Amino acid sequence: GGLEAALAHGTLPRLSDLTVSEAVVLGLLRQGVRKYLVILGHGSTDLGEALRVYEEAGVLRCYAFRNEVAMAHAATALRWQYGEQVAVVTSIGPGALQAMAGSLAAASNGVGVWHLYGDETTRAEGFNMQQIPKHEQDLFGRLAATMGESWTLHTPEALRTALRRGSLRVNHPFKAGPFYLLLPINVQPRLMTAFNLAALPARHVPAALAPADAAAIAEAAALIRRHRRVVIKAGGGTRGCPAAVARLAEACDGVVVLSPGSLGVLPDAHPRNMHVGGSKGSISGNHAMAEADLLIAVGTRAVCQADCSGIGFAKVEAVVNVNGDAADAAHYNRTVAVVGDLAVCLDRLAAALEAEPPAPADDWREICVAAKRRWQDVLAERRATPPLHDPVWGRPVMTQPVAIATVQAFARSQGATCLYDAGDVQANGFQLARDDRPMQTITESGASFMGFAASALVASGLADAPRPVIALCGDGSFMMNPQVLIDAVEHGARGIVVILDNRRMAAISGLQRAQYGRDHATRDGVAVDYAAMAGAVTGVLGLVGGDDPTALRMALARAAAHPGLSVIHVPVYFGGDPRGGLGAYGQWNVGNWVAEVEARYAAQDL
């Protein structure tokens, strides 16, 4: 019945003699961690033994992986998509560094995951194999602390504080992220006598916080009433409060622009939803951002993909920033900051506006809706583009927008979540998406980590209540973590990986051509039969997606009927025809665009 019941019924004595490794397992059990994704090594053998004992007793499950980066992605997806508490376990040195690299996706997207790493011994008897070879103390702890928050368990009796700090991090209401618990090799097997199991902290369950008085709400409402062209920029934080966003949009007579991470916060067909805005953006989303005179920023940390490297709101005169984090709420000048739980703050602000409504916004919404119609016309044209001749494939093949739109339509028919990798696949994916609720699309736009999507699909084999999933990735992204084919079969994952193959890093090739007229070192001349590669793994169905939507739909139907993992290889077009992609509608502080973007940023005072 869990640690609480075991202590209450005397199954476990309150004061116990146990190793540090066992205490860690029991402590995380009290936090609700029953699933461990593991790559064990010489730096984690004792922790592995404790996990073996408790797994054999039916208390927890361990899932062995083959690559620490892929394992970190799967853990991120298990928490992000399914909400389950999970821990990643690695050894020391390269394994820990790889897991830490993969944890950037969790850190960038606000996903709380426990990371347990082996570490160098505490008695400094000499260098331990695979530690950082430098005459300094706690180097891995310092690395991990830079990425997020960490604790090196040098003193075993500090475990309760370490677990409390970790729980605050992985369960934080708006700044969740990975917590790194470093376990020195010689500390793991150390025996602690009369350790008080009842003192192990329970999981942190944060309460909703809001401003203590009405001053900030009243000031924000007054500011909104003085403006007529209001845009709400809904960041990833709004995924948990779509109804509150919709209510505020009605109350202020404004429009909503989404970020790649907030698709579905308003249904795609909602008349106030202007779709995605930012460096890639859309015609309607970026138009609303550029023409608005008031910005209501909600749950966003204003990354380049959200505000065009700081210059996306050229005509905005003032800002209302609603955020749980005071620093993010103060990102722009001339800001009224409303700091607290988003749903609570948005409802209070909407109520104030409903009690004293602003004047009608004249033709603001009609102007924005006209821009959205232009965007929808572009999307319709791109979805209908016939196969284009590609010099690499030597024949006409589908464009990425056509292939992605075909997969998206199939995913909707199956109730499947689409997972997107980095690059052109990601950008075309969030531009094309027509979501009606949050989490129909999961796009790892926080770190744009190549290899995320296929790795994240493995979480469907670990989850208590798995859902249909389709991972869309480029050929380069898939090859970052191809061993997930084995992991997926080993852990019973069921889903579809669609590999859109243009034999290059198309996002960077396109950027190079746009900036310098030529692409360089972003393509290869090696043909790979991905269907054959996938089919070489027992249990994986490898398919060819063909060169037109009809063939791709047939492949998708076969894949969905397969009781396991399927991989569909789809050759796609890359070239100078603008119909081959969806384009960019914002600005970005990269390459030879830097001078112009920085000049515009310096000239504004927002």
XYZ file of C-alpha atoms in Angstrom:
606
model
C 0.000 0.000 0.000
C 2.946 2.373 -0.169
C 5.301 3.806 2.388
C 2.601 5.628 4.352
C 0.576 2.448 4.846
C 3.681 0.372 5.624
C 4.663 2.776 8.396
C 1.114 3.045 9.728
C 0.680 -0.751 9.911
C 4.163 -1.480 11.196
C 5.246 -3.379 8.066
C 8.288 -1.121 8.155
C 9.640 0.106 11.489
C 9.713 3.889 11.760
C 13.366 3.730 12.826
C 15.237 1.465 10.428
C 18.794 0.455 9.644
C 19.249 0.737 5.901
C 21.692 1.804 3.191
C 21.596 5.211 1.592
C 20.491 3.598 -1.687
C 17.487 1.991 -0.006
C 16.632 5.234 1.763
C 16.659 7.055 -1.596
C 14.290 4.476 -3.074
C 11.932 4.741 -0.092
C 12.138 8.519 -0.099
C 11.217 8.727 -3.769
C 8.481 6.163 -3.210
C 6.923 8.569 -0.720
C 7.107 11.216 -3.464
C 5.143 8.904 -5.770
C 8.080 7.742 -7.897
C 7.499 4.129 -8.940
C 9.099 4.182 -12.389
C 12.838 4.322 -13.008
C 14.444 4.650 -16.416
C 17.915 3.238 -15.989
C 21.306 2.745 -17.584
C 23.314 1.271 -14.730
C 27.101 1.388 -14.549
C 29.911 1.063 -12.053
C 28.795 4.353 -10.508
C 25.307 3.114 -9.687
C 25.554 -0.612 -8.893
C 24.447 -0.259 -5.279
C 21.445 1.876 -6.192
C 20.693 -0.699 -8.890
C 20.689 -3.475 -6.281
C 18.194 -1.576 -4.127
C 16.002 -1.053 -7.175
C 16.206 -4.791 -7.979
C 14.990 -5.777 -4.517
C 12.047 -3.386 -4.566
C 11.121 -4.266 -8.147
C 11.033 -7.969 -7.260
C 8.716 -7.051 -4.386
C 6.379 -5.372 -6.884
C 6.844 -1.869 -5.461
C 8.408 -0.231 -8.525
C 9.437 -0.835 -12.135
C 12.798 -0.353 -13.846
C 13.079 0.170 -17.591
C 16.515 -0.388 -19.125
C 17.548 1.912 -21.979
C 20.481 2.028 -24.396
C 21.218 5.740 -24.624
C 21.030 8.313 -21.845
C 19.841 11.162 -24.072
C 16.945 9.078 -25.416
C 16.184 7.901 -21.884
C 15.988 11.491 -20.624
C 13.592 12.339 -23.475
C 11.354 9.370 -22.685
C 11.227 10.425 -19.028
C 10.392 13.989 -20.045
C 7.534 12.756 -22.217
C 6.235 10.431 -19.484
C 5.871 13.406 -17.127
C 4.859 15.959 -19.782
C 2.247 13.936 -21.647
C 1.043 11.552 -18.929
C 1.791 13.464 -15.720
C 3.618 10.554 -14.066
C 6.413 10.941 -11.531
C 9.591 9.393 -12.935
C 13.307 9.121 -12.193
C 16.265 8.774 -14.560
C 19.245 6.753 -13.252
C 22.718 6.763 -14.797
C 26.270 6.037 -13.758
C 29.122 8.545 -13.580
C 30.924 10.540 -16.271
C 29.757 10.151 -19.907
C 26.404 8.652 -18.941
C 25.609 11.482 -16.564
C 26.732 14.072 -19.106
C 24.500 12.544 -21.775
C 21.499 12.383 -19.460
C 22.149 15.974 -18.427
C 22.273 17.003 -22.085
C 18.925 15.300 -22.681
C 17.467 17.014 -19.624
C 17.706 20.349 -21.451
C 14.371 19.465 -23.056
C 12.746 19.126 -19.622
C 14.391 22.307 -18.354
C 13.347 24.333 -21.414
C 9.733 23.172 -21.356
C 9.124 23.275 -17.602
C 8.845 19.518 -17.040
C 9.794 18.067 -13.649
C 11.924 14.901 -13.733
C 14.187 13.335 -11.100
C 17.766 12.657 -12.291
C 19.885 10.330 -10.131
C 23.569 10.157 -11.060
C 26.513 8.344 -9.595
C 29.351 10.640 -8.531
C 32.979 10.585 -7.453
C 33.780 9.306 -3.975
C 33.892 11.720 -1.062
C 37.240 10.725 0.491
C 39.435 11.934 -2.361
C 41.562 8.811 -2.417
C 42.392 9.602 -6.054
C 40.540 10.145 -9.281
C 37.590 7.824 -9.871
C 37.268 6.485 -13.389
C 35.040 8.735 -15.541
C 34.872 11.649 -13.132
C 35.847 15.057 -14.474
C 39.678 14.941 -14.322
C 40.249 18.220 -12.537
C 41.562 19.041 -9.072
C 38.352 20.643 -7.855
C 35.459 19.540 -5.716
C 31.822 18.797 -6.677
C 32.257 19.424 -10.399
C 29.231 17.405 -11.525
C 27.130 19.045 -8.841
C 28.119 22.435 -10.189
C 27.353 21.415 -13.760
C 23.932 20.145 -12.752
C 23.209 23.234 -10.676
C 23.835 25.347 -13.764
C 21.251 23.378 -15.716
C 18.668 23.443 -12.923
C 18.947 22.511 -9.262
C 21.122 19.801 -7.729
C 22.171 18.211 -4.461
C 25.278 16.120 -3.869
C 24.517 13.673 -1.067
C 27.912 14.008 0.611
C 26.247 13.620 4.009
C 23.662 10.793 3.979
C 21.613 12.296 6.798
C 20.839 15.282 4.551
C 18.625 13.076 2.393
C 15.361 14.481 3.740
C 16.378 18.029 2.782
C 17.615 16.870 -0.629
C 14.280 15.177 -1.343
C 12.340 18.202 -0.141
C 14.339 20.497 -2.449
C 13.852 18.062 -5.290
C 10.117 17.857 -4.793
C 9.828 21.630 -4.861
C 11.658 21.645 -8.192
C 9.980 18.796 -10.061
C 6.498 19.783 -8.832
C 6.879 23.561 -9.075
C 3.651 25.116 -10.399
C 5.290 27.279 -13.080
C 9.070 26.693 -12.986
C 9.259 22.917 -12.849
C 12.337 21.212 -14.229
C 14.851 18.454 -13.637
C 16.355 17.945 -10.194
C 19.738 16.243 -10.049
C 20.483 14.095 -7.008
C 24.146 13.090 -7.126
C 25.019 9.930 -5.212
C 28.757 9.431 -4.558
C 29.870 5.870 -5.189
C 31.045 5.302 -1.619
C 27.961 6.908 -0.055
C 25.368 4.690 -1.772
C 26.139 1.501 0.251
C 26.748 3.333 3.538
C 24.597 2.008 6.389
C 22.478 4.490 8.306
C 21.305 3.294 11.725
C 17.966 4.203 13.281
C 17.025 6.300 10.279
C 13.614 7.910 10.730
C 11.564 6.849 7.702
C 8.626 8.952 8.851
C 10.788 12.050 8.378
C 11.100 11.483 4.630
C 9.188 14.337 2.993
C 5.961 13.798 1.083
C 5.427 15.132 -2.398
C 5.064 18.893 -2.647
C 1.577 19.838 -3.827
C 1.609 23.580 -4.597
C -1.389 25.760 -3.873
C -2.642 28.366 -6.346
C -1.302 31.825 -5.449
C -2.631 35.204 -6.511
C -2.060 38.902 -5.649
C -3.046 39.687 -2.087
C -4.956 42.834 -3.062
C -6.857 44.102 -6.067
C -4.468 46.931 -6.970
C -2.599 45.145 -9.776
C -5.840 43.755 -11.233
C -7.497 47.192 -11.159
C -4.465 48.860 -12.763
C -4.294 46.203 -15.483
C -8.020 46.489 -16.209
C -7.783 50.272 -16.456
C -4.882 49.964 -18.880
C -6.826 47.538 -21.063
C -9.825 49.875 -21.190
C -7.606 52.647 -22.620
C -6.594 50.562 -25.644
C -8.469 49.267 -28.673
C -6.112 46.806 -30.343
C -5.406 44.195 -27.698
C -3.421 41.045 -28.371
C -3.065 38.223 -25.835
C 0.178 36.292 -26.300
C -0.542 32.877 -24.801
C 2.647 31.078 -23.810
C 3.155 27.462 -22.838
C 1.965 28.185 -19.307
C -1.583 28.676 -20.586
C -1.976 24.989 -21.487
C -3.448 24.472 -18.016
C -6.040 27.260 -18.208
C -7.596 27.469 -21.693
C -11.018 28.495 -20.395
C -9.547 31.455 -18.510
C -7.705 32.616 -21.660
C -10.917 32.450 -23.701
C -12.826 34.361 -21.015
C -10.251 37.155 -20.911
C -10.194 37.420 -24.716
C -13.954 38.001 -24.731
C -13.824 40.427 -21.827
C -11.142 42.637 -23.394
C -12.450 42.211 -26.969
C -8.991 41.144 -28.045
C -7.401 38.408 -30.106
C -5.139 35.564 -29.030
C -1.802 34.641 -30.590
C -0.349 31.266 -29.674
C 3.188 30.039 -29.197
C 4.401 26.705 -30.599
C 3.933 25.230 -27.116
C 0.379 26.496 -26.581
C -1.431 25.067 -29.602
C -5.027 24.211 -28.762
C -5.395 26.671 -25.881
C -8.089 28.170 -28.104
C -9.679 25.857 -30.686
C -8.289 26.486 -34.148
C -11.647 27.690 -35.485
C -12.241 30.103 -32.582
C -12.826 33.570 -34.096
C -10.314 35.150 -31.701
C -7.557 32.604 -32.362
C -4.981 34.151 -34.715
C -2.756 31.051 -34.645
C 0.996 31.034 -33.988
C 3.113 34.164 -33.838
C 6.868 34.615 -33.528
C 10.051 34.197 -35.525
C 8.433 31.522 -37.711
C 4.834 32.370 -36.920
C 1.927 32.785 -39.294
C 0.503 35.633 -41.377
C -2.363 36.218 -38.944
C -0.433 35.675 -35.719
C 2.414 37.973 -36.671
C 0.019 40.571 -38.093
C -1.853 40.766 -34.793
C 1.427 41.098 -32.890
C 2.736 43.831 -35.215
C -0.448 45.938 -35.206
C -1.588 45.669 -31.574
C -1.326 48.684 -29.266
C -1.563 46.665 -26.022
C 0.054 43.332 -25.223
C -1.324 40.979 -22.595
C 1.484 38.439 -22.154
C 0.314 35.318 -20.325
C 2.499 32.444 -19.166
C 5.328 33.190 -21.581
C 9.058 33.701 -21.088
C 9.317 35.646 -24.368
C 11.721 33.430 -26.288
C 12.617 34.375 -29.866
C 9.967 32.030 -31.269
C 7.377 33.946 -29.246
C 8.258 37.622 -29.793
C 10.629 37.748 -32.792
C 13.770 38.367 -30.740
C 12.088 41.254 -28.928
C 10.742 43.224 -31.886
C 7.472 41.442 -32.636
C 5.255 44.051 -30.941
C 6.314 47.152 -32.862
C 3.264 49.323 -32.051
C 2.577 48.153 -28.506
C 2.386 51.081 -26.094
C 2.041 49.135 -22.843
C 1.988 45.603 -21.466
C -0.028 43.605 -18.962
C 2.112 40.615 -18.043
C 0.456 37.748 -16.182
C 2.989 35.196 -14.974
C 3.816 33.063 -11.975
C 7.423 34.217 -12.077
C 8.160 37.837 -11.132
C 11.225 38.041 -13.396
C 9.307 36.831 -16.460
C 6.442 39.178 -15.603
C 8.872 42.119 -15.713
C 10.391 41.221 -19.105
C 9.041 44.288 -20.944
C 9.100 47.983 -20.066
C 5.875 49.909 -19.371
C 4.410 46.774 -17.767
C 1.695 46.200 -15.224
C 2.754 42.877 -13.725
C 0.143 40.511 -12.327
C 2.089 37.771 -10.585
C 0.413 34.547 -9.513
C -1.466 31.474 -10.672
C -2.552 32.093 -14.262
C -6.097 30.764 -14.017
C -6.848 32.721 -10.844
C -5.310 35.958 -12.139
C -6.951 35.737 -15.572
C -10.381 35.082 -14.072
C -10.008 38.026 -11.690
C -8.914 40.296 -14.529
C -11.768 39.121 -16.752
C -14.262 39.687 -13.948
C -13.036 43.263 -13.509
C -13.493 43.919 -17.235
C -16.907 42.259 -17.302
C -18.046 44.511 -14.453
C -16.887 47.607 -16.360
C -16.457 46.627 -20.014
C -14.073 48.489 -22.313
C -15.422 50.294 -25.355
C -15.854 48.070 -28.435
C -12.625 47.515 -30.347
C -14.029 48.975 -33.591
C -12.781 46.878 -36.500
C -9.743 45.332 -34.755
C -11.060 41.791 -34.705
C -12.365 42.047 -38.284
C -8.918 43.171 -39.472
C -7.317 40.237 -37.672
C -9.871 37.767 -39.017
C -9.128 38.969 -42.552
C -5.434 38.216 -41.925
C -6.354 34.751 -40.653
C -8.326 34.112 -43.849
C -5.195 34.979 -45.849
C -3.223 32.520 -43.715
C -5.847 29.832 -44.221
C -5.624 30.391 -47.980
C -1.857 29.827 -47.823
C -2.336 26.657 -45.785
C -4.943 25.362 -48.249
C -2.586 25.978 -51.163
C 0.304 24.237 -49.441
C -1.828 21.249 -48.463
C -2.936 20.874 -52.096
C 0.544 21.170 -53.659
C 1.163 18.241 -56.020
C 4.400 16.241 -55.779
C 7.387 18.333 -56.873
C 10.417 17.024 -58.711
C 13.356 16.632 -56.342
C 16.923 16.319 -57.680
C 18.027 14.070 -54.819
C 15.222 11.557 -55.323
C 15.145 11.982 -59.087
C 11.356 12.010 -59.201
C 8.380 14.013 -57.928
C 7.820 13.560 -54.193
C 5.552 15.116 -51.579
C 6.365 18.406 -49.922
C 6.733 18.461 -46.162
C 3.493 20.442 -45.659
C 1.516 17.895 -47.697
C 3.035 14.924 -45.859
C 2.612 16.519 -42.423
C -0.972 17.599 -43.129
C -1.775 14.038 -44.210
C -0.332 12.650 -40.984
C -2.120 15.284 -38.891
C -5.486 14.423 -40.450
C -4.891 10.737 -39.809
C -3.834 11.451 -36.210
C -7.077 13.306 -35.609
C -9.094 10.403 -36.964
C -7.304 8.109 -34.498
C -7.338 10.480 -31.521
C -3.527 10.388 -31.593
C -1.077 12.932 -30.198
C 1.526 14.244 -32.638
C 5.075 14.508 -31.275
C 7.411 16.772 -33.252
C 11.150 16.855 -33.530
C 13.371 19.843 -34.233
C 13.875 21.501 -37.614
C 11.591 21.983 -40.609
C 9.334 19.176 -39.436
C 8.703 21.041 -36.199
C 8.117 24.438 -37.821
C 5.832 23.172 -40.582
C 4.071 21.048 -37.974
C 3.090 23.852 -35.624
C 2.198 26.145 -38.519
C -0.131 23.517 -39.992
C -1.629 22.271 -36.711
C -5.360 22.781 -36.209
C -5.715 21.705 -32.589
C -8.910 22.048 -30.577
C -7.386 21.386 -27.158
C -3.959 21.529 -25.531
C -1.585 18.570 -25.886
C -2.951 17.299 -29.210
C 0.451 18.494 -30.396
C 3.658 18.232 -28.373
C 6.427 20.158 -30.059
C 9.731 20.360 -28.232
C 10.300 23.977 -29.218
C 11.923 24.905 -25.910
C 15.274 23.343 -26.775
C 14.539 22.059 -30.317
C 16.368 18.892 -29.356
C 17.009 16.629 -32.362
C 15.973 13.081 -31.530
C 13.229 14.025 -29.065
C 10.120 12.842 -30.903
C 11.005 9.184 -31.521
C 12.488 8.940 -28.021
C 9.361 10.475 -26.484
C 7.172 7.901 -28.222
C 8.725 5.204 -26.006
C 6.868 6.756 -23.058
C 3.676 5.219 -24.436
C 5.083 1.839 -23.408
C 5.804 3.047 -19.877
C 2.602 4.950 -19.126
C -0.201 3.588 -16.942
C -2.782 4.796 -19.480
C -1.037 5.068 -22.867
C -2.534 7.059 -25.714
C -2.114 6.740 -29.476
C 0.978 8.657 -30.604
C 2.649 9.551 -33.880
C 6.196 10.914 -33.851
C 7.161 13.086 -36.816
C 10.861 13.611 -37.368
C 13.399 14.361 -40.047
C 15.986 11.870 -41.195
C 18.732 13.653 -39.251
C 16.701 13.814 -36.052
C 15.782 10.135 -36.225
C 19.426 9.123 -36.596
C 20.291 10.955 -33.380
C 18.601 8.165 -31.387
C 17.808 5.202 -33.678
C 18.270 2.740 -30.797
C 14.802 3.767 -29.596
C 13.533 1.124 -32.041
C 14.897 -1.495 -29.649
C 13.761 0.383 -26.521
C 10.255 0.742 -27.929
C 9.905 -2.980 -28.552
C 11.499 -3.880 -25.213
C 9.030 -1.727 -23.299
C 5.914 -2.496 -25.329
C 5.435 0.905 -26.929
C 2.789 1.142 -29.609
C 2.891 4.020 -32.046
C 4.102 5.307 -35.388
C 7.331 7.072 -36.311
C 7.095 8.997 -39.580
C 10.536 9.868 -40.992
C 10.396 12.761 -43.463
C 13.582 12.295 -45.446
C 15.158 15.058 -47.522
C 18.741 13.935 -46.878
C 19.650 17.211 -45.221
C 19.053 19.572 -42.300
C 16.444 21.447 -44.301
C 15.751 24.102 -41.665
C 19.404 25.171 -41.708
C 19.834 24.733 -45.462
C 16.832 27.003 -45.963
C 18.171 29.525 -43.479
C 21.561 29.558 -45.207
C 19.944 30.147 -48.591
C 17.723 32.919 -47.238
C 20.664 34.695 -45.599
C 23.618 33.971 -47.888
C 22.174 32.536 -51.097
C 23.936 29.172 -50.713
C 23.713 26.214 -48.349
C 26.810 24.539 -46.967
C 27.630 21.376 -44.965
C 23.971 20.691 -44.120
C 23.317 17.745 -46.460
C 24.721 14.321 -47.239
C 24.971 11.932 -50.145
C 24.190 8.720 -48.280
C 20.924 6.969 -49.067
C 19.344 5.025 -46.190
C 16.516 2.528 -46.456
C 14.792 3.402 -43.192
C 11.990 0.891 -43.732
C 14.559 -1.900 -44.019
C 16.474 -0.581 -41.000
C 13.296 -0.560 -38.910
C 12.245 -3.991 -40.148
C 15.564 -5.438 -38.994
C 14.374 -5.015 -35.390
C 12.056 -7.826 -34.339
C 8.594 -6.459 -33.654
C 8.965 -3.252 -35.693
C 6.982 -2.858 -38.910
C 8.943 -0.913 -41.541
C 6.906 0.742 -44.284
C 7.438 3.048 -47.255
C 5.093 6.018 -47.274
C 5.131 6.562 -51.022
C 5.182 9.781 -53.004
C 1.591 10.991 -52.677
C -1.009 11.401 -49.909
C -2.983 8.326 -50.960
C 0.025 6.043 -50.555
C 0.902 7.680 -47.239
C -2.632 7.208 -45.892
C -2.474 3.523 -46.820
C 0.834 3.168 -44.976
C -0.575 4.968 -41.938
C -3.563 2.632 -41.849
C -1.284 -0.430 -41.957
C 0.901 1.063 -39.240
C -2.054 1.792 -36.963
C -3.200 -1.808 -37.235
C 0.199 -3.138 -36.169
C 0.278 -4.128 -32.454
C 3.588 -2.413 -31.776
C 5.942 0.138 -33.262
C 5.764 1.075 -36.947
C 8.174 3.236 -38.919
C 7.135 4.920 -42.164
C 9.818 6.312 -44.471
C 8.595 9.265 -46.552
C 10.869 10.961 -49.119
C 10.080 14.703 -49.191
C 10.980 17.648 -51.393
C 13.638 20.271 -50.769
C 14.341 23.049 -53.229
C 13.610 26.573 -54.394
C 9.873 26.184 -54.996
C 8.149 28.214 -52.246
C 5.343 25.663 -52.135
C 7.831 23.253 -50.557
C 7.416 24.883 -47.133
C 5.331 27.391 -45.213
C 7.833 30.225 -44.887
C 8.654 32.561 -42.022
C 6.675 35.658 -41.055
C 8.705 37.183 -38.267
C 12.213 38.307 -37.413
C 15.066 36.419 -35.829
C 18.333 37.585 -34.332
C 20.581 35.158 -36.230
C 23.162 35.280 -39.014
C 23.313 38.364 -41.180
C 19.893 39.486 -39.941
C 21.432 40.399 -36.591
C 22.284 44.034 -37.385
C 18.757 44.885 -38.531
C 17.052 43.112 -35.635
C 19.351 44.671 -33.045
C 18.888 48.134 -34.588
C 15.126 47.803 -34.409
C 15.336 46.508 -30.845
C 17.546 49.433 -29.808
C 15.148 51.930 -31.405
C 12.124 50.782 -29.431
C 11.603 51.344 -25.721
C 9.282 48.447 -24.911
